[in-house]
Coordinates of C-alpha atoms and ligand atoms in Angstrom, one line a residue:
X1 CA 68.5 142.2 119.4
X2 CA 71.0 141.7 116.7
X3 CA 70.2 139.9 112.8
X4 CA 66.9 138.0 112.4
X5 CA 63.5 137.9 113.7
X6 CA 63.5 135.3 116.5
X7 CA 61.0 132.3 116.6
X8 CA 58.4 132.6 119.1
X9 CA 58.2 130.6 122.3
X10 CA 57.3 127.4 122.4
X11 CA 56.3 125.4 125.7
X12 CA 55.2 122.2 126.7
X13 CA 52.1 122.1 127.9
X14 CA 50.8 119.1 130.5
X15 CA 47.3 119.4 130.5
X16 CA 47.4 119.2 126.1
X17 CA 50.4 117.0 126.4
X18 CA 52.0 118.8 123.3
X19 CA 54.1 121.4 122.6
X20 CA 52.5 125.2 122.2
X21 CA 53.7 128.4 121.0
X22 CA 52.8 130.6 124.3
X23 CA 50.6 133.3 123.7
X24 CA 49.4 135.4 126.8
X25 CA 45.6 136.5 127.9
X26 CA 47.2 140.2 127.9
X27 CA 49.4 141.2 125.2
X28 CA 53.2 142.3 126.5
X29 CA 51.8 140.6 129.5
X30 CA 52.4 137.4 131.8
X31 CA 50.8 135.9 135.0
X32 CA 52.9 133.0 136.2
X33 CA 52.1 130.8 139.5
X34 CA 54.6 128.7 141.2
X35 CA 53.9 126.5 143.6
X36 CA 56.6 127.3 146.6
X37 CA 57.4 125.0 149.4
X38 CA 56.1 123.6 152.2
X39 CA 58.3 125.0 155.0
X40 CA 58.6 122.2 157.9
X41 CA 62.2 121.3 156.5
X42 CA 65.3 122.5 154.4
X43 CA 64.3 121.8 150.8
X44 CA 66.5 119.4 148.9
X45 CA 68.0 120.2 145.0
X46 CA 65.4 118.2 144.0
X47 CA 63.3 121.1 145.0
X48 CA 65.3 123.6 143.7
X49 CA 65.4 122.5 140.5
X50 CA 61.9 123.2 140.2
X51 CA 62.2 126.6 141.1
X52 CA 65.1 126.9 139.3
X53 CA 63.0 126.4 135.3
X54 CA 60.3 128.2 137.2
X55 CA 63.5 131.2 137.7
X56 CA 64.8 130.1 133.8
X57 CA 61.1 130.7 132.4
X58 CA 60.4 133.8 134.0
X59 CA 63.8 134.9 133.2
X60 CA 63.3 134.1 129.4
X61 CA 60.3 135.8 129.5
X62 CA 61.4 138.7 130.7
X63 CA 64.7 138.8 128.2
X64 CA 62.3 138.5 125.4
X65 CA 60.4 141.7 126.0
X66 CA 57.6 140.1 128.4
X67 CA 55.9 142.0 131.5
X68 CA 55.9 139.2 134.1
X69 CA 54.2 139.3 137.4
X70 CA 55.6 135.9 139.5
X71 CA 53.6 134.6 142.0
X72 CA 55.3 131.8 144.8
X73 CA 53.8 131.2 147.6
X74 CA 54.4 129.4 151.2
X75 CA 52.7 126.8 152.3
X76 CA 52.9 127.2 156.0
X77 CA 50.1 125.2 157.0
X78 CA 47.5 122.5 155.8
X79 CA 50.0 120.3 153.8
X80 CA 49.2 117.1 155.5
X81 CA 52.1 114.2 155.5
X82 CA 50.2 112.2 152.9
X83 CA 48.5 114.1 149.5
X84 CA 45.5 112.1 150.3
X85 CA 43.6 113.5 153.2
X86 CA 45.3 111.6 155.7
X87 CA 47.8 112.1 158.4
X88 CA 49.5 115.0 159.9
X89 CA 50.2 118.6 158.9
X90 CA 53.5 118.7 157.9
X91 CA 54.4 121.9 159.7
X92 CA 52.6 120.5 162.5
X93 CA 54.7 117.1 162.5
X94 CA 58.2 119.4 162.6
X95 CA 56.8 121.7 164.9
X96 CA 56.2 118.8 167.6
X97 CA 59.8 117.2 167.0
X98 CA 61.4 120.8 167.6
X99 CA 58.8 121.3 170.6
X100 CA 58.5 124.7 169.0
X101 CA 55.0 126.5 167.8
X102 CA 54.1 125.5 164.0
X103 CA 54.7 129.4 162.9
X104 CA 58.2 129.4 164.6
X105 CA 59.0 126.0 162.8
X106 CA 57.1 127.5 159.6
X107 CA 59.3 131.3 159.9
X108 CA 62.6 129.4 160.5
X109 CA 62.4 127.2 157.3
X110 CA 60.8 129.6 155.1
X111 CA 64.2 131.7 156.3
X112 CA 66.3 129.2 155.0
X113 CA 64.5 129.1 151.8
X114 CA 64.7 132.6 151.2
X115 CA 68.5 132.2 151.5
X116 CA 69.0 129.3 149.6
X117 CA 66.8 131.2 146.4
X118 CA 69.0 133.8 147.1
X119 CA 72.7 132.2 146.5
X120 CA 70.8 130.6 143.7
X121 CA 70.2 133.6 142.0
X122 CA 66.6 133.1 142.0
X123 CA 64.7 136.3 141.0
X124 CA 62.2 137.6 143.6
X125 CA 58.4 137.3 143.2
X126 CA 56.2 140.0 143.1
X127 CA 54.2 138.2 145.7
X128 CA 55.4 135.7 148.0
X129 CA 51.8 134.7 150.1
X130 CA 51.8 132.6 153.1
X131 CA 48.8 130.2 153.2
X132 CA 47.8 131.0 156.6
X133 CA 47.5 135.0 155.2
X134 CA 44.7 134.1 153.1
X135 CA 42.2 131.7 154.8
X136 CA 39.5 134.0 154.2
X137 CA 40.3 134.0 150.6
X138 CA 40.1 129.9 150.7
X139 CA 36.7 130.3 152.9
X140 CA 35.2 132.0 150.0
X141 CA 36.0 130.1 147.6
X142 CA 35.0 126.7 149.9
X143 CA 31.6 128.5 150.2
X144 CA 31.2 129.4 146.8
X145 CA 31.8 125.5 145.7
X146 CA 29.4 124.1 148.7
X147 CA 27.0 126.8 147.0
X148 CA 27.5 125.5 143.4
X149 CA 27.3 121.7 145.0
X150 CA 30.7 120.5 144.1
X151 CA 31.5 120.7 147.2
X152 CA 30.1 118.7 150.8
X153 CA 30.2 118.8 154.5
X154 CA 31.0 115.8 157.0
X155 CA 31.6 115.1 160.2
X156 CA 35.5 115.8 159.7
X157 CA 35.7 118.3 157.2
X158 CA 34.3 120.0 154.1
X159 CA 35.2 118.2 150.5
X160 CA 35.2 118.5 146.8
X161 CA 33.1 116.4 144.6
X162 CA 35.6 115.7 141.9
X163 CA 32.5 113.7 140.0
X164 CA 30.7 117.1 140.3
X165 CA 33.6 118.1 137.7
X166 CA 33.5 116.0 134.7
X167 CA 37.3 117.0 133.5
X168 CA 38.8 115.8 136.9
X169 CA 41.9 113.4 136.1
X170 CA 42.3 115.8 132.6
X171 CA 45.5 117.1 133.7
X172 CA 47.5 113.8 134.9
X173 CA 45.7 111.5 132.2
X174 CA 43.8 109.6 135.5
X175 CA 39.9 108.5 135.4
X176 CA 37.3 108.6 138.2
X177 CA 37.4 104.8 137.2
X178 CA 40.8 104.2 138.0
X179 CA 41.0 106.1 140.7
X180 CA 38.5 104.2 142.6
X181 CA 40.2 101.2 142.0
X182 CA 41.8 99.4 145.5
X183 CA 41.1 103.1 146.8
X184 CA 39.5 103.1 150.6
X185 CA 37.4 105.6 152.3
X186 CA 38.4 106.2 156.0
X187 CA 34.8 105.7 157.7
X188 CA 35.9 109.2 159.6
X189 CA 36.0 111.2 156.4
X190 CA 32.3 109.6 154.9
X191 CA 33.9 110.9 151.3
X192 CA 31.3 109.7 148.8
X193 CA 34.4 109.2 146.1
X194 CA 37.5 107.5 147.1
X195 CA 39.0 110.7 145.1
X196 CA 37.2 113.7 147.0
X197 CA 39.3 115.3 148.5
X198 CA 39.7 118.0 151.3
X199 CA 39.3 121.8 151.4
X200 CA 39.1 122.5 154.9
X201 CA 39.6 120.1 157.9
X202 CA 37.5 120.5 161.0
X203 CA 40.0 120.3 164.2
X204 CA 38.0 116.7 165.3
X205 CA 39.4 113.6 165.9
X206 CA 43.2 113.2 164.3
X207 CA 43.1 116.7 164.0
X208 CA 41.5 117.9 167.3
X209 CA 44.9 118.8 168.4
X210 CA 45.7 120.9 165.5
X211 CA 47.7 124.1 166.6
X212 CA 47.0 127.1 164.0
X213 CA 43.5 127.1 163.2
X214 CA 40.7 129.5 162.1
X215 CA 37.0 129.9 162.8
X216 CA 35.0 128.7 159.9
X217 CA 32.4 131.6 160.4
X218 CA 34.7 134.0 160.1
X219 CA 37.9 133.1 159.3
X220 CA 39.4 134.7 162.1
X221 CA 42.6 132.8 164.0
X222 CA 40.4 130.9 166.7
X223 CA 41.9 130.9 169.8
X224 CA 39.9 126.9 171.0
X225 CA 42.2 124.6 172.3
X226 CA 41.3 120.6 171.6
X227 CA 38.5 119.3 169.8
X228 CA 36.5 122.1 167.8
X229 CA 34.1 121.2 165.2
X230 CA 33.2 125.1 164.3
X231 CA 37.4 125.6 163.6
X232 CA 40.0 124.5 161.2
X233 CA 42.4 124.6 158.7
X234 CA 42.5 124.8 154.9
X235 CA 43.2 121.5 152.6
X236 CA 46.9 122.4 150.9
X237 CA 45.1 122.2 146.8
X238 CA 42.3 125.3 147.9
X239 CA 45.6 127.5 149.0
X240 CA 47.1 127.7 145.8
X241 CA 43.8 128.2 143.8
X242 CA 42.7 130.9 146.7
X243 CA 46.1 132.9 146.3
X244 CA 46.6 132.9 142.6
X245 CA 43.2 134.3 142.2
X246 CA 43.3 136.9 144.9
X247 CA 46.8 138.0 143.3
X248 CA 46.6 137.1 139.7
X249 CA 42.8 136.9 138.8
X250 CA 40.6 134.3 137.7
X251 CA 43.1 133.0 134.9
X252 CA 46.4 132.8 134.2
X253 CA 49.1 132.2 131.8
X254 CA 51.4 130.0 133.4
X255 CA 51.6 127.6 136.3
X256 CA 54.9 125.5 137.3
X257 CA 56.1 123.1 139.7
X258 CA 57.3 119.8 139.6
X259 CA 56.1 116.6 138.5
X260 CA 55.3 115.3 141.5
X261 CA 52.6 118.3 141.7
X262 CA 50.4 117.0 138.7
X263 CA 48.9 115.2 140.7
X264 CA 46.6 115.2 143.0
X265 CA 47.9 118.8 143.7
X266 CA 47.3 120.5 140.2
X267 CA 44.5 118.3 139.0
X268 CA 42.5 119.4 142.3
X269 CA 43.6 123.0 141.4
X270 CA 41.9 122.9 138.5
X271 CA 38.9 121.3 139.8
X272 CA 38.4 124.0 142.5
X273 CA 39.0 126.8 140.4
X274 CA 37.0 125.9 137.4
X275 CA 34.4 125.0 139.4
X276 CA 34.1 128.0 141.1
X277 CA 34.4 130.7 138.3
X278 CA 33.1 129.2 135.8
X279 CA 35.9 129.9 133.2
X280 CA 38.1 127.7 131.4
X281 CA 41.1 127.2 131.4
X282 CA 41.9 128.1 134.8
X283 CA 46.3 128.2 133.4
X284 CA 46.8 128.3 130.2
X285 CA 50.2 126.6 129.9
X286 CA 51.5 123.8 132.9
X287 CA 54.4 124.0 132.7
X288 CA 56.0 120.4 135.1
X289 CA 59.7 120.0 135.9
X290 CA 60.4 115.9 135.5
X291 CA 62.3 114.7 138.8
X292 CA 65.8 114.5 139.7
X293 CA 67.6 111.3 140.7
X294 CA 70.3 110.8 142.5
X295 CA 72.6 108.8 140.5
X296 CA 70.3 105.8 139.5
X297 CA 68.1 106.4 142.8
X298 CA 65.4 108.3 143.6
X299 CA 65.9 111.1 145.9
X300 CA 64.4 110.2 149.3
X301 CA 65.3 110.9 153.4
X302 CA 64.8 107.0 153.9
X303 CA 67.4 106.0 151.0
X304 CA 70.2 108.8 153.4
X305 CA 70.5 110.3 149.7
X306 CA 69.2 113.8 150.1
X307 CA 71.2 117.0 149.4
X308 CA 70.5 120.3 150.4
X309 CA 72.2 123.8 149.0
X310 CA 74.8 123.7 152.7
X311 CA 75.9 120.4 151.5
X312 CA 76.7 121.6 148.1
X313 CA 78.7 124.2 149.4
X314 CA 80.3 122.5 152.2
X315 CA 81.8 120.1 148.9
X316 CA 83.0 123.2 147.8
X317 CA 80.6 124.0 145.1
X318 CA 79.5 127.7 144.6
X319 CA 75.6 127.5 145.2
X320 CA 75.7 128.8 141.1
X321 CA 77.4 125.8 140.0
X322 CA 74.5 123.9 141.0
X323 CA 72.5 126.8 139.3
X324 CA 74.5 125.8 136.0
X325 CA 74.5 121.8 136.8
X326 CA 70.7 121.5 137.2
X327 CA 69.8 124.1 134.0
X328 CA 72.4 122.4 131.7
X329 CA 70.1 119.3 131.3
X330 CA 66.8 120.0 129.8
X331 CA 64.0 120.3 132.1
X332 CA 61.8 117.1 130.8
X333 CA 64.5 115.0 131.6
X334 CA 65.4 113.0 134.5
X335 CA 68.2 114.3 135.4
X336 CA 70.5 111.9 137.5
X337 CA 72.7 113.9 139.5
X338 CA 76.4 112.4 140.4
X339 CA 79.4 114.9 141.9
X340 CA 81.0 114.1 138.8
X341 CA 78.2 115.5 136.9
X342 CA 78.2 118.7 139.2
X343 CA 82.4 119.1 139.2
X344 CA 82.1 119.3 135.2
X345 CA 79.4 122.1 135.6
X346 CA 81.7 123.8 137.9
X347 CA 84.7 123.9 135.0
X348 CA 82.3 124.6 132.5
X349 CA 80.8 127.8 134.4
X350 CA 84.2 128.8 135.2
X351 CA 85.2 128.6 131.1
X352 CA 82.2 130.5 130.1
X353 CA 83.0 133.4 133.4
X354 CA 86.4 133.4 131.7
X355 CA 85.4 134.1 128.4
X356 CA 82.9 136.8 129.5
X357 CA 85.8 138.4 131.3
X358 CA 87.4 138.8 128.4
X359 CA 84.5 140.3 126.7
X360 CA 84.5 137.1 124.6
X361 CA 87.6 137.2 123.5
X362 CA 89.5 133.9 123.5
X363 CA 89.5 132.2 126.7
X364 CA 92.9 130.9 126.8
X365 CA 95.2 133.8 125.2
X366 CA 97.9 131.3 124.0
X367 CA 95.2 129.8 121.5
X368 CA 95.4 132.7 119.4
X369 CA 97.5 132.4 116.4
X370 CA 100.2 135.7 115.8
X371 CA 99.5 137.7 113.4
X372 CA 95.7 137.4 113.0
X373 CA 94.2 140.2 111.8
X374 CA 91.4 142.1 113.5
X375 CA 88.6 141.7 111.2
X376 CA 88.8 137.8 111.3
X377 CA 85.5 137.5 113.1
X378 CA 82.3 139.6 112.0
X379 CA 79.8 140.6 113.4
X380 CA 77.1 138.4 111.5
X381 CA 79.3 135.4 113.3
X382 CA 78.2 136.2 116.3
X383 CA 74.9 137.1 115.6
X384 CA 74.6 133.7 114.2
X385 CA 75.3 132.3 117.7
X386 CA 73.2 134.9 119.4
X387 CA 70.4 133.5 116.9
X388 CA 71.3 129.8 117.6
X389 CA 70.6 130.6 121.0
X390 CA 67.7 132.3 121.0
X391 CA 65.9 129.6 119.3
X392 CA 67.5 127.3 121.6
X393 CA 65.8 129.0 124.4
X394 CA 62.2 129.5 122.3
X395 CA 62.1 125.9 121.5
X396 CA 60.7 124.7 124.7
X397 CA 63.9 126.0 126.5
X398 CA 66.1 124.0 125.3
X399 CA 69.1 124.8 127.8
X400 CA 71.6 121.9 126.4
X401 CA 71.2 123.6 122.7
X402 CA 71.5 126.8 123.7
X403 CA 74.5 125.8 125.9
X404 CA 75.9 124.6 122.4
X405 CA 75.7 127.8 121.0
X406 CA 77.8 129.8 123.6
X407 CA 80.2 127.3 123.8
X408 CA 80.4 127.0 119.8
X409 CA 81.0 131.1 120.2
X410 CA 83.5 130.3 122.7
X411 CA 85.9 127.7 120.7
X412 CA 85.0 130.3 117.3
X413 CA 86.9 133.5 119.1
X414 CA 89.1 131.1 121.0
X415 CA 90.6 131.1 117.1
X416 CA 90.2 134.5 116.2
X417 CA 91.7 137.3 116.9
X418 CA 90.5 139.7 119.9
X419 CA 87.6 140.9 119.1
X420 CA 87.4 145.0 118.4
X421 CA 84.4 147.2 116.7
X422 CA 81.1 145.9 115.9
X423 CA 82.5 142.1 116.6
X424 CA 83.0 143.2 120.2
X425 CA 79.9 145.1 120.7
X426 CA 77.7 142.2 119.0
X427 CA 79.7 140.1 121.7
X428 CA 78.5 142.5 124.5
X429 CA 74.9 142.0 123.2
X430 CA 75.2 138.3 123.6
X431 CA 77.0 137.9 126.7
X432 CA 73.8 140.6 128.4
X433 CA 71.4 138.0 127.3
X434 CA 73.5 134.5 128.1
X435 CA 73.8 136.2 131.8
X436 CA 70.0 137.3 132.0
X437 CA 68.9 134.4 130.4
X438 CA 71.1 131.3 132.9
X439 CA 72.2 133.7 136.1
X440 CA 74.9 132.0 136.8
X441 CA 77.6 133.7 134.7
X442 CA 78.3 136.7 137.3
X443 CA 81.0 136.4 140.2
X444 CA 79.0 135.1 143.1
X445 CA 81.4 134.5 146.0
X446 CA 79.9 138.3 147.9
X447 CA 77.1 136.0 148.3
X448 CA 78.4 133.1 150.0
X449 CA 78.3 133.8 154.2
X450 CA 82.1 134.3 155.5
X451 CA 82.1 131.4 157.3
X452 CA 81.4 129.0 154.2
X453 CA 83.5 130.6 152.3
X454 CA 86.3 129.9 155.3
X455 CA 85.7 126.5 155.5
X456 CA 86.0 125.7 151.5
X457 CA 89.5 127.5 151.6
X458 CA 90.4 125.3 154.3
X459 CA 88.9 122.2 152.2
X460 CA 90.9 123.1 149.0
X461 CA 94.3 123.4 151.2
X462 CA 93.1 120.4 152.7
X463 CA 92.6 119.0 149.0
X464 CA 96.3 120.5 147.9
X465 CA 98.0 118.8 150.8
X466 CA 96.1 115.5 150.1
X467 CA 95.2 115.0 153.7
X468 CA 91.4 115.6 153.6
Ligands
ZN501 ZN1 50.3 124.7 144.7

C-alpha cells in the first residue's frame, strides 16, 4: 500500500439503519452469506446486480487484507411463487411447463447461472449449498424451534411463531400490528398470526402433488407419491438460516442480497436463527442492494422489460460492461438502467483498459506535450489518487467516487509525460488494486463462447454497413 494509513471500512447496515465501521467476530477474518438464486429460470440484471456488490464487497475485503469465506447458496426447492406461504414451488411451477423432473429444471438453470457469474467475473464461493443438500440440517433446526415453542404444527405444515420473537419486523422497520392489518389466514394453514410463516410444508392438499420431498422422521428423500402427511419440503427462509449455520457457524459478519430480501425473507432469517441459538446478532452487518429499474419502470416479465446476461451480449455488450455499468452507480441507489447508460459504461471500460495497457501512461499518446520531462509526475501524485480511492471504496463503497479518482489519474498522466521510475511502479500498485477491486478491467473476450462472439462481429459489420 503506498502513502497514508487508509480509513477503515464503513458499511451500511439495514437492521441499525446507519452507517458502521465493520469490525469482524474474528480478527483478519470474515464470514459472509449471500443469498443465491432460485433456479426455475434465467436470472435477470436485476439479479445480478446483487450478486455483483455481493462480488465488489467481498472483493474489497479481500484487497484490504481480509480472510473471507463466501457462502451462496441455491435454492432448488421450497421457494413457493408467492413469499407468503401460498402457491406453488417455483422450481415445481417450471418443472411442470418443461414437463421435465424439478432437479432437471433445478440443474439446467443453476448451469446457466454458473455461466453467467462466470463472464461476470464473479469470484467463486467457498461453498455453493443446494437447499435440497441440507434438509436434515433445516429438520434440526425446525425441531429445535417446536422444542423452544416458537414454532407449531397444523394440518398443512409446521410454522414459526413470529410473536414468540419479540424483535420480528426489527430488520424491515414492520410491526406485528401492521402486519396483521387486511392480512388473511387461509383456513388450510390454521396460522394463529397472519405473519407466521412456514418452515416445512406437509405434501397435503395444494401441495400433495409435490415432486421432491423428504420424510419428516428422517429426513431422508421419500419415495410417496400423492398426498403424504408424514413427508415434505422445507419453507425457502429455514434454508438459508440452516446452511449458513452448518457452513459458517452460529453468527456471522455479513449477509447480502437485495432489497427485495429484507423482507419477509431476512426478517424471518433472523427470527429462526435467533430463536434457535440463543445468540444475538445472528449477522452482524446487512448489507441490501436497492433495486434496479429499467428506465423509469420496474423490472418485471409482465411489463416484456426483462433482460438477461444473452441479451446483453447479443446487443453486443461484453458481459463486463454490464459488470462496469451496474458497479459505476452506487449500490443504495436505484439505478435506472437505459442502453444509453450501458453504451457509455462500455467507452468508459474501454478508456480505463487503454490506460492500463499503457501502464497508465496517457491514454491517447497525441495528448502529451513534446518536450516534457520525465520527472513531471511523482510518485506522491499517484499515491494521492491511490488514496482517494481507497477511501472511496471504505466509505460505504462508494464506486462513483472511487471511479473519480482513476479517472482524475487518467486525465493527470494523460498531461504528463510517460511515466518511468517510482511514478510507474506507484502506477502498477494502483492499477493491481483498481482491477482486484471492480474486475472488469482485464481483456475478457476468451470468455465469451465462440458463437456469441461470431454473431456480435456479424452485428458490428451489420452496424458499419448500416443495414441492421
Ligand atoms: Zn436466503
Amino acid at each position: 500500500m503506498a502513502g497514508k494509513k487508509s480509513s477503515t471500512l464503513r458499511l451500511y447496515n439495514t437492521l441499525t439503519k446507519r452507517e458502521e465501521e465493520f469490525h469482524p467476530i474474528k480478527e483478519g477474518k470474515v464470514t459472509m452469506y449471500t443469498c443465491g438464486p432460485t433456479v426455475y429460470g434465467r436470472p435477470h440484471i436485476g439479479n445480478y446486480a446483487s450478486f455483483l456488490m455481493a462480488d465488489l464487497l467481498r472483493r474489497w475485503l479481500e484487497a484490504s487484507g481480509y480472510q473471507v469465506t463466501h457462502v451462496k447458496n441455491i435454492t432448488d426447492v421450497g421457494h413457493l411463487l408467492h413469499d407468503a406461504d401460498e402457491g406453488d414451488d417455483k422450481v415445481q411451477k417450471q418443472a411442470e411447463r418443461e414437463r421435465l423432473h424439478p432437479l432437471e429444471i433445478a440443474r439446467r438453470y443453476e448451469q446457466e447461472f454458473l455461466e453467467d457469474e462466470k463472464a461476470l467475473h464473479i469470484l467463486e464461493p467457498a461453498f455453493r449449498p443446494r437447499a435440497s443438500e441440507y434438509v436434515k440440517q433445516m429438520l434440526a433446526l425446525v425441531r429445535t424451534l417446536l422444542k423452544k415453542g416458537n414454532a407449531y404444527e397444523t394440518a398443512d405444515g409446521i410454522y414459526f411463531s413470529v410473536e414468540s420473537f419479540p424483535a420480528y419486523g426489527a430488520l424491515s422497520g414492520n410491526t406485528l400490528q401492521n402486519l396483521s392489518v387486511g392480512a388473511r389466514i387461509e383456513v388450510k394453514e390454521q396460522k394463529k398470526h397472519p405473519a407466521d410463516f412456514a418452515l416445512w410444508k406437509k405434501c397435503v392438499g395444494e401441495n400433495g402433488a409435490h415432486i421432491l420431498r423428504w420424510s419428516f422422521a428422517t429426513g431422508e428423500v421419500s419415495t410417496s407419491k400423492g398426498e403424504d402427511p408424514s413427508s415434505g419440503f422445507p419453507g425457502w427462509h429455514i434454508e438459508c438460516s440452516a446452511m449458513s449455520s452448518s457452513l459458517l457457524g452460529e453468527q456471522i459478519d455479513i449477509h447480502t442480497g437485495g432489497e427485495d430480501n429484507i423482507f419477509p425473507h431476512h426478517e424471518c432469517e433472523i427470527a429462526q436463527s435467533e430463536s434457535a441459538t440463543g445468540k444475538k446478532p445472528f449477522v452482524r452487518m446487512w448489507v441490501h442492494r436497492r433495486r434496479i429499474n429499467m428506465g423509469e419502470e420496474k423490472m418485471s416479465k409482465s411489463l416484456g422489460n426483462v433482460l438477461s446476461l444473452p441479451d446483453v451480449v447479443a446487443k453486443g455488450f461484453s458481459p463486463l460492461d454490464l459488470r462496469y455499468y451496474l458497479l459505476s452507480v452506487h449500490y443504495r441507489t436505484n439505478l435506472k438502467f437505459t442502453e444509453r447508460g450501458l453504451k457509455d459504461a462500455h467507452v468508459a471500460r474501454r478508456n480505463v483498459l487503454a490506460w492500463m495497457e499503457r501502464g497508465g501512461g496517457a491514454v491517447f499518446a497525441g495528448d502529451i506535450e513534446e518536450g516534457r520531462p520525465v520527472s513531471d509526475a511523482t510518485p506522491e501524485n499517484i499515491a494521492e489518487f491511490e488514496r482517494r480511492f481507497r477511501d472511496a471504496m471504505n466509505n460505504d463503497l462508494n464506486t462513483p467516487e472511487a471511479l473519480a479518482a482513476v479517472f482524475d489519474c487518467i486525465h493527470f498522466m494523460n498531461k504528463h509525460a510517460l511515466p518511468a521510475g517510482a511514478v510507474s511502479e506507484a502506477l502498477t500498485g494502483f492499477i493491481r488494486v483498481i482491477r482486484l477491486a471492480f474486475g472488469c478491467f482485464e481483456p475478457e473476450e476468451a470468455d465469451i463462447p465462440a458463437d456469441v462472439l461470431k454473431l456480435c462481429e456479424a452485428r458490428t459489420v451489420a452496424r458499419a454497413r448500416k443495414d441492421f
